[in-house]
PDB file of C-alpha atoms in Angstrom:
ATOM      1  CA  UNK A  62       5.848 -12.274  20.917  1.00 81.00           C
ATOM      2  CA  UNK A  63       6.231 -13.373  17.555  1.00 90.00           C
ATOM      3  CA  UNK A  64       9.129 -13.192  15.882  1.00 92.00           C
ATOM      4  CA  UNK A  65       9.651 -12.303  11.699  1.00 98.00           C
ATOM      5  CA  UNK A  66      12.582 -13.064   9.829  1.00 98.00           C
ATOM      6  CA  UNK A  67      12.990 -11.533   6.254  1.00 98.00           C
ATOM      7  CA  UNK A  68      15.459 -13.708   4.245  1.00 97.00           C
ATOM      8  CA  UNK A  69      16.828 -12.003   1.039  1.00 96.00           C
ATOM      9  CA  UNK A  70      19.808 -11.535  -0.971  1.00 93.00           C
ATOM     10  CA  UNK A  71      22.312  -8.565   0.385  1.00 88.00           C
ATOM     11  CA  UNK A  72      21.456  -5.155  -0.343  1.00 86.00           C
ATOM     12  CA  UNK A  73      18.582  -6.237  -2.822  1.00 84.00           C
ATOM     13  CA  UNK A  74      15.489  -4.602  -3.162  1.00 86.00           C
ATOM     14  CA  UNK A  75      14.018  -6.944  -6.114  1.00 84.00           C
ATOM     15  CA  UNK A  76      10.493  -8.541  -5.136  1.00 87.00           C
ATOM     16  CA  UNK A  77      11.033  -8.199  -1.269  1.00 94.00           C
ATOM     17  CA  UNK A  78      10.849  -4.617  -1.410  1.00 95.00           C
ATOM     18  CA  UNK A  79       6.994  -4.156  -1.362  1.00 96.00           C
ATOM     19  CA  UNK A  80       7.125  -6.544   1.863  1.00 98.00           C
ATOM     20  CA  UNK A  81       9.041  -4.017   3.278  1.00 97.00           C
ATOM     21  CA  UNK A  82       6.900  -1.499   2.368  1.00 98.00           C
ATOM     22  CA  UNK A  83       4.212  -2.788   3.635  1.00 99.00           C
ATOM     23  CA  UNK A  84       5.952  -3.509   7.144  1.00 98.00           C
ATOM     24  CA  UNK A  85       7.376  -0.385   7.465  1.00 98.00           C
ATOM     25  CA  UNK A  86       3.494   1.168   6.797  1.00 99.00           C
ATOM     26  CA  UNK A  87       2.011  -1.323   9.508  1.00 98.00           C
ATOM     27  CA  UNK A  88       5.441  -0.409  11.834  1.00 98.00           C
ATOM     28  CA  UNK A  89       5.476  -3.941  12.433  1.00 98.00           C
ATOM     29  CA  UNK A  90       9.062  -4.819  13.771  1.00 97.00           C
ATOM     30  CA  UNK A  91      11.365  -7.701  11.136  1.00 97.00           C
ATOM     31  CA  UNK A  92      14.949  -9.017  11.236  1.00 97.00           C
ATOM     32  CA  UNK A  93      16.278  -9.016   8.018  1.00 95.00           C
ATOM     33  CA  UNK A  94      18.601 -11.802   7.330  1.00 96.00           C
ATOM     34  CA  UNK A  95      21.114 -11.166   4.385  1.00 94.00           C
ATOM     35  CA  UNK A  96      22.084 -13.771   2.227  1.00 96.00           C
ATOM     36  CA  UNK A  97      25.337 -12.777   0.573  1.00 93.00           C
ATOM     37  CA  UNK A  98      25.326 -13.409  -2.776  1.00 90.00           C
ATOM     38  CA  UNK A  99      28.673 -15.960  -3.024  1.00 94.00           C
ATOM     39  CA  UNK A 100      27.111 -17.790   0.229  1.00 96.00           C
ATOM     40  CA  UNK A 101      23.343 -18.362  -2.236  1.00 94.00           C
ATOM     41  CA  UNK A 102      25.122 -21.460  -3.765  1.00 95.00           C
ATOM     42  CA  UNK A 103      25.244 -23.139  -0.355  1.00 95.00           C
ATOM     43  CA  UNK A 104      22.445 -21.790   1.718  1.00 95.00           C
ATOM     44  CA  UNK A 105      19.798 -22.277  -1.353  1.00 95.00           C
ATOM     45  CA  UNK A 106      19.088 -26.194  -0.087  1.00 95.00           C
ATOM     46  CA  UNK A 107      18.035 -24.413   2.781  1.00 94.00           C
ATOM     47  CA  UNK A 108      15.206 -22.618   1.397  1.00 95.00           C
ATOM     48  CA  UNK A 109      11.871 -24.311   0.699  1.00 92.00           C
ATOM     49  CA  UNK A 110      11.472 -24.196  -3.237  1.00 91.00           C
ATOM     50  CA  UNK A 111      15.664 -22.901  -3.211  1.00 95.00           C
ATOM     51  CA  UNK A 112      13.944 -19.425  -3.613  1.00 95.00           C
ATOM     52  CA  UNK A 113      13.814 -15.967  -1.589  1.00 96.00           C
ATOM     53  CA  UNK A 114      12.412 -14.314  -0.566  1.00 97.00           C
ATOM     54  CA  UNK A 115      11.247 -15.915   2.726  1.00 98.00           C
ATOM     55  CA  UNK A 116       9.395 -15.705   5.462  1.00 98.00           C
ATOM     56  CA  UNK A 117      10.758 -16.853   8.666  1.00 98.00           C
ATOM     57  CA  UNK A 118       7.657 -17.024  11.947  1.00 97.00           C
ATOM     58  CA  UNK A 119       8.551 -19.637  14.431  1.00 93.00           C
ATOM     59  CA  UNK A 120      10.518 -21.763  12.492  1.00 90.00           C
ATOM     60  CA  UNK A 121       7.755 -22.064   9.497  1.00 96.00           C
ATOM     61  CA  UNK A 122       8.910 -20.775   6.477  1.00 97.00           C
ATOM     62  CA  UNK A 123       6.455 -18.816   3.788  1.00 98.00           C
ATOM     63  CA  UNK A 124       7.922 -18.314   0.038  1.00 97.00           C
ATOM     64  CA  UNK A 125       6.699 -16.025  -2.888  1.00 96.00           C
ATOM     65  CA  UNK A 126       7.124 -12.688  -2.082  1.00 96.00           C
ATOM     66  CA  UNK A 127       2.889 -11.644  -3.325  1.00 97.00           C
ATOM     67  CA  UNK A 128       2.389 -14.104  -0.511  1.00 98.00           C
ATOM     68  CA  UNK A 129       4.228 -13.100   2.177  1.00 98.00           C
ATOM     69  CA  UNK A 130       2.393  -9.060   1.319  1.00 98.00           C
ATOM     70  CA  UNK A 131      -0.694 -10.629   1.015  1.00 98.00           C
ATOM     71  CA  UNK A 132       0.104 -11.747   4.762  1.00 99.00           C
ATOM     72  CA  UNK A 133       0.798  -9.056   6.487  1.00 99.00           C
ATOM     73  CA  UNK A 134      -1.539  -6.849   4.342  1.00 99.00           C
ATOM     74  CA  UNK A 135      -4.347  -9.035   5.540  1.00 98.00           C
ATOM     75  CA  UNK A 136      -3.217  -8.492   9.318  1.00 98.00           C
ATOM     76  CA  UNK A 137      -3.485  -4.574   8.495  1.00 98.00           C
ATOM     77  CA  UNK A 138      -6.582  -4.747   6.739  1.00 98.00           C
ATOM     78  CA  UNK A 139      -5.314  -3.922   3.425  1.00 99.00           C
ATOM     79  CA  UNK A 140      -6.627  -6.525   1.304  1.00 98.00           C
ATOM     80  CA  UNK A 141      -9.924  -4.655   0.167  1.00 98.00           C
ATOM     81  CA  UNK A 142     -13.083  -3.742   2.572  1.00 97.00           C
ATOM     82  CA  UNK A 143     -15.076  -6.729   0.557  1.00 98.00           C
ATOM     83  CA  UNK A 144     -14.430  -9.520  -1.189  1.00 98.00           C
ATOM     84  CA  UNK A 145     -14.565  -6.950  -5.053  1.00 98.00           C
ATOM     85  CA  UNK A 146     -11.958  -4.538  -3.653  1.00 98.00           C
ATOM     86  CA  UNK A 147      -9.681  -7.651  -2.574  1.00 98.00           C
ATOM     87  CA  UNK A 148     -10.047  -9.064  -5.936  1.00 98.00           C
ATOM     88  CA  UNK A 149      -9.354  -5.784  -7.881  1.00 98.00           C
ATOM     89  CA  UNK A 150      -6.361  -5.524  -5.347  1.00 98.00           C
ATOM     90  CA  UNK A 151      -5.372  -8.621  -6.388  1.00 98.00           C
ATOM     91  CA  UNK A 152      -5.353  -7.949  -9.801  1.00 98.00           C
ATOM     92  CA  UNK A 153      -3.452  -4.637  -9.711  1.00 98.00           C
ATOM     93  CA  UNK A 154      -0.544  -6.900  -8.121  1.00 98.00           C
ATOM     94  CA  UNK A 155      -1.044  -9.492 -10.730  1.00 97.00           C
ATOM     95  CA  UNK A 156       0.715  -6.818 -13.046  1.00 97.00           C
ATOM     96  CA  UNK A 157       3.319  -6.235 -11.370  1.00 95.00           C
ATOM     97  CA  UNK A 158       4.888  -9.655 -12.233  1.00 92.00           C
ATOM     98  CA  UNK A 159       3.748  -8.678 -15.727  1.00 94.00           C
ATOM     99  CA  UNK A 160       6.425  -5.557 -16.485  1.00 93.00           C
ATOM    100  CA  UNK A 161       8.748  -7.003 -14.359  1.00 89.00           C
ATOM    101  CA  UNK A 162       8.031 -10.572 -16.832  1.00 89.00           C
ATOM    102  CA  UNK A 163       7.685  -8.043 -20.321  1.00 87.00           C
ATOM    103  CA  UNK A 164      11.410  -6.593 -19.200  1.00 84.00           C
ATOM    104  CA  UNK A 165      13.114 -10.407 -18.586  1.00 79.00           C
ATOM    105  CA  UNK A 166      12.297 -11.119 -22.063  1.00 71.00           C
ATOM    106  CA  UNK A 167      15.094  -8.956 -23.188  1.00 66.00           C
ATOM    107  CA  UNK A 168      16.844  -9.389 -19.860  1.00 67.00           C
ATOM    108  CA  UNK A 169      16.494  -5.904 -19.074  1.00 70.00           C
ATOM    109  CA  UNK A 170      15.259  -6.591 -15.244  1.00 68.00           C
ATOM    110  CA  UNK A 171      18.805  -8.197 -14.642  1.00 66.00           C
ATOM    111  CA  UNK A 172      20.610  -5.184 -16.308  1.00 65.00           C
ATOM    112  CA  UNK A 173      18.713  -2.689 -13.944  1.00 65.00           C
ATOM    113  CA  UNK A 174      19.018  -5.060 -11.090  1.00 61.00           C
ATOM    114  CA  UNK A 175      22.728  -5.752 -11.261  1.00 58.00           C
ATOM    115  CA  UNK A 176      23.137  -1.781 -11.980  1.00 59.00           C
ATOM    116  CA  UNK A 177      25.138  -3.455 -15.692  1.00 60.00           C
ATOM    117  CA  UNK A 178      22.623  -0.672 -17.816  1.00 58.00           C
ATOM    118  CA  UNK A 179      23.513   2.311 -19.569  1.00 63.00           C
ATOM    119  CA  UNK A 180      21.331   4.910 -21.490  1.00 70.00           C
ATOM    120  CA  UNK A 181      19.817   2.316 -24.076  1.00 78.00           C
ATOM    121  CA  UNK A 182      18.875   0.173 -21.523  1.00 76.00           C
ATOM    122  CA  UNK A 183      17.035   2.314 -19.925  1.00 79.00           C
ATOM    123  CA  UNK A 184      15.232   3.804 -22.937  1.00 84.00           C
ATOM    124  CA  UNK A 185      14.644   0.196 -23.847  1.00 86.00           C
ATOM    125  CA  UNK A 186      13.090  -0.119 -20.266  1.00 87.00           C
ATOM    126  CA  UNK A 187      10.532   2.792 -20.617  1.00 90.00           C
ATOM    127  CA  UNK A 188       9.554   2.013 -23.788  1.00 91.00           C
ATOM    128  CA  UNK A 189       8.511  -1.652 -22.258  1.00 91.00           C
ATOM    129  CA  UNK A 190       6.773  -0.294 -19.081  1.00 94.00           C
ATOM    130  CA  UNK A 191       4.871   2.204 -21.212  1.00 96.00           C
ATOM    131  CA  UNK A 192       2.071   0.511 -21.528  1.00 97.00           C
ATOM    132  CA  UNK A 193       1.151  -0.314 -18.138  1.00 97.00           C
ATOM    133  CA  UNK A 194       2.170   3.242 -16.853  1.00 98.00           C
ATOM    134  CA  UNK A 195      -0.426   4.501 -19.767  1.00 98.00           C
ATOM    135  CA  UNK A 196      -3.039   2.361 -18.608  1.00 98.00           C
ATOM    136  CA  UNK A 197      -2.180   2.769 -14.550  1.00 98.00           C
ATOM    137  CA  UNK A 198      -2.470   6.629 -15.675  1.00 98.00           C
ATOM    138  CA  UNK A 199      -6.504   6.233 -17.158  1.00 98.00           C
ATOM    139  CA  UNK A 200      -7.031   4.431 -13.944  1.00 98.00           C
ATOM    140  CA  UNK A 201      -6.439   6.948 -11.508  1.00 98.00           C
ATOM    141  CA  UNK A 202      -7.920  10.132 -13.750  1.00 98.00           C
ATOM    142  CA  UNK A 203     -10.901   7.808 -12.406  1.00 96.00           C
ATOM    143  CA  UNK A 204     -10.423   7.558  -8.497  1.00 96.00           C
ATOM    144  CA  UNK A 205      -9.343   9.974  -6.123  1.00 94.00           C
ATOM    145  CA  UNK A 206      -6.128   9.914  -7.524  1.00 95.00           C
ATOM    146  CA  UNK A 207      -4.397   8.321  -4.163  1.00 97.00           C
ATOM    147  CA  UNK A 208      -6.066   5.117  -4.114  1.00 98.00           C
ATOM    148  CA  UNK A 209      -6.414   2.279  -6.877  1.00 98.00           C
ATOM    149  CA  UNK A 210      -9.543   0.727  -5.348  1.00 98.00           C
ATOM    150  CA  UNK A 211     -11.843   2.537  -3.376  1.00 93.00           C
ATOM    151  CA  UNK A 212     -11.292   5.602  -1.890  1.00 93.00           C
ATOM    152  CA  UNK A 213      -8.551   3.707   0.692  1.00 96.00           C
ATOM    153  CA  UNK A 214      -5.212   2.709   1.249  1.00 98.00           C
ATOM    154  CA  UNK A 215      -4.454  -1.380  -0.019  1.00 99.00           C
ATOM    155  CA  UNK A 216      -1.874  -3.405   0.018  1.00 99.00           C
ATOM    156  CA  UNK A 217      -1.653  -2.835  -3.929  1.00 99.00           C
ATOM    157  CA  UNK A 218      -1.326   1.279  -3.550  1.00 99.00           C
ATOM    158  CA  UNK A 219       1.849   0.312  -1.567  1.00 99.00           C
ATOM    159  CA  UNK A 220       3.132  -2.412  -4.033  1.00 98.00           C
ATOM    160  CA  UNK A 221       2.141  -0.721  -7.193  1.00 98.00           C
ATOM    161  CA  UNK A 222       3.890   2.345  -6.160  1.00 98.00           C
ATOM    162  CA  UNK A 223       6.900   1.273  -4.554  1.00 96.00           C
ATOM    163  CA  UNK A 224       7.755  -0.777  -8.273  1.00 95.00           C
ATOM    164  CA  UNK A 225       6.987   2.627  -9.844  1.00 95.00           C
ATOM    165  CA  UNK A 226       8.786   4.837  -7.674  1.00 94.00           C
ATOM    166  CA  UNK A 227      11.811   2.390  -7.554  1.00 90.00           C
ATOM    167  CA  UNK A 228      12.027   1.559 -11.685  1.00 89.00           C
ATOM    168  CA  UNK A 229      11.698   6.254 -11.661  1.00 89.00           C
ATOM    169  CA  UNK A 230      15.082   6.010  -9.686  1.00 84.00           C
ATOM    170  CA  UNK A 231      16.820   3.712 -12.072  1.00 81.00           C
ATOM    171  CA  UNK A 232      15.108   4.855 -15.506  1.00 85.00           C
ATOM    172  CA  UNK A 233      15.655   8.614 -15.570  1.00 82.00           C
ATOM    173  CA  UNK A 234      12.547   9.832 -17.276  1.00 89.00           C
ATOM    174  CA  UNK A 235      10.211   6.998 -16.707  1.00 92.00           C
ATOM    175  CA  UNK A 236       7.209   9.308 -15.050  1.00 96.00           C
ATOM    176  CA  UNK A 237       7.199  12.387 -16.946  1.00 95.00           C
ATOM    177  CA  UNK A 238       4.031  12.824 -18.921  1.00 94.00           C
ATOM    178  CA  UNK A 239       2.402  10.414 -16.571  1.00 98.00           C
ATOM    179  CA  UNK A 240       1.299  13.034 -14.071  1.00 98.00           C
ATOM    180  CA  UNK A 241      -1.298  10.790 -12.201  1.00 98.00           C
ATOM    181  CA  UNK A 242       0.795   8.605 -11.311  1.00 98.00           C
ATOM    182  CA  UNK A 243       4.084  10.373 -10.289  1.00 97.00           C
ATOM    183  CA  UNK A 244       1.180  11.669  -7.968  1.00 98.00           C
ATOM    184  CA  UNK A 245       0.107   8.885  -6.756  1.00 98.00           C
ATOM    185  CA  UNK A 246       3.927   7.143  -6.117  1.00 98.00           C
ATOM    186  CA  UNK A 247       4.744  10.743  -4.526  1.00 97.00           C
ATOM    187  CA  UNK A 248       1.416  10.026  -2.173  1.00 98.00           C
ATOM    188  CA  UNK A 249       1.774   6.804  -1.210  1.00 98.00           C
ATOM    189  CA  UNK A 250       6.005   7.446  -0.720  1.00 97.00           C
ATOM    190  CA  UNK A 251       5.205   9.855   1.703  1.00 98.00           C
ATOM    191  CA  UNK A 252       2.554   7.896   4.165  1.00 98.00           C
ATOM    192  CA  UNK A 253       3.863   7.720   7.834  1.00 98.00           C
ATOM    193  CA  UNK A 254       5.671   4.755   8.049  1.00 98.00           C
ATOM    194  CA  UNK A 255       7.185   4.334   4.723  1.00 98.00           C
ATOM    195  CA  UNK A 256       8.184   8.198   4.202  1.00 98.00           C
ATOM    196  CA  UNK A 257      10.650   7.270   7.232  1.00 98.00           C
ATOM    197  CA  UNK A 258      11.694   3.729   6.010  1.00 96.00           C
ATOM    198  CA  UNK A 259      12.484   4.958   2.391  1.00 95.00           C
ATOM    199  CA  UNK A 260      14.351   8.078   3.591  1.00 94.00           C
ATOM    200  CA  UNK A 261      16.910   5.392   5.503  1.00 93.00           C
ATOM    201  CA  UNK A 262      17.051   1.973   3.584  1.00 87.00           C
ATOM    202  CA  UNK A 263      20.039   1.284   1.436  1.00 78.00           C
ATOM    203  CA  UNK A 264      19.108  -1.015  -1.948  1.00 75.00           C
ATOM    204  CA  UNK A 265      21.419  -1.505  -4.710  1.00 65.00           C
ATOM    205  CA  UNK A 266      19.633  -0.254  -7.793  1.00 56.00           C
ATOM    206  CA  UNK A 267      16.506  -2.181  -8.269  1.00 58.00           C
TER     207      UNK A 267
END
């Protein structure tokens, strides 16, 4: 039987979490190895590209966390039922680095990360995201409302709306008057698998 290790930092949600998400939807069974955060210094030579997250199967190790999803979404048939839904898939996670890149450039991501924000920050944060909530929003007054491509569940419903649901938690606010896709994060939030993984994980802030 194989055997997966998830290596990430302690208590982190950060660009793991839609792994998770997408384990906990397949029910497929991970050991989650913490890497405290004053041990990173010394345990980072031991990581290929001194970067987590990681995948650990069998020794081999697998880095980028879109990669490691991609994985295991491809073992649950998630990618797309052709080779156009796997490549508008694709592209829905392709923006997901993009907020998360348009709130480093004022260093934002760290404050809501590290849980170092206040009120501004977070207003700061909403007003950045805006623009991809807006457009997510016009997307989904065009599907079924539950699904970004097709009329099925991909890999990129769960990543999408796990980043959603989990910036809504830390920026008080962020969803209202973008009704689509509060119910589309409250959909996908509340498929078997993840409804029960999200009810008992434990993540610092982001």
């Amino acid at each position: 039987m194989v055997v997966y290790k998830l290596h990430y930092f302690e208590g982190l949600g950060g660009r793991v979490e839609a792994v998770r998400i997408i384990l906990a939807y397949g029910n497929i069974p991970y050991e989650q190895v913490d890497i405290p955060d004053h041990d990173w210094p010394k345990a980072k030579s031991n990581y290929p590209n001194g970067q987590l997250p990681v995948l650990e199967e069998d020794g081999k190790m697998l880095t980028q966390s879109m990669a490691i999803a991609r994985y295991f979404a491809g073992k649950l048939n998630l990618l797309g039922r052709n080779d156009w839904e796997a490549a508008q898939a694709d592209a829905f996670i392709g923006t997901i680095e993009d907020a998360i890149a348009t709130l480093k450039t004022s260093n934002l991501i760290q404050k809501l990360i590290l849980g170092h924000g206040n009120d501004q920050t977070a207003l700061e944060a909403a007003d950045a995201l805006r623009p991809f909530l807006e457009r997510l929003e016009k997307h989904l007054l065009t599907t079924n409302g539950e699904n970004l491509v097709g009329n099925h569940l991909t890999w990129a419903d769960l990543a999408i709306a796990d980043l959603y649901k989990r910036f809504s938690i830390t920026i008080p606010h962020l969803l209202d008057g973008f009704p689509e896709v509060k119910k589309f994060t409250n959909h996908v939030y509340n498929l078997p698998g993840v409804k029960e993984y999200v009810a008992k994980r434990h993540i610092k802030n982001f």
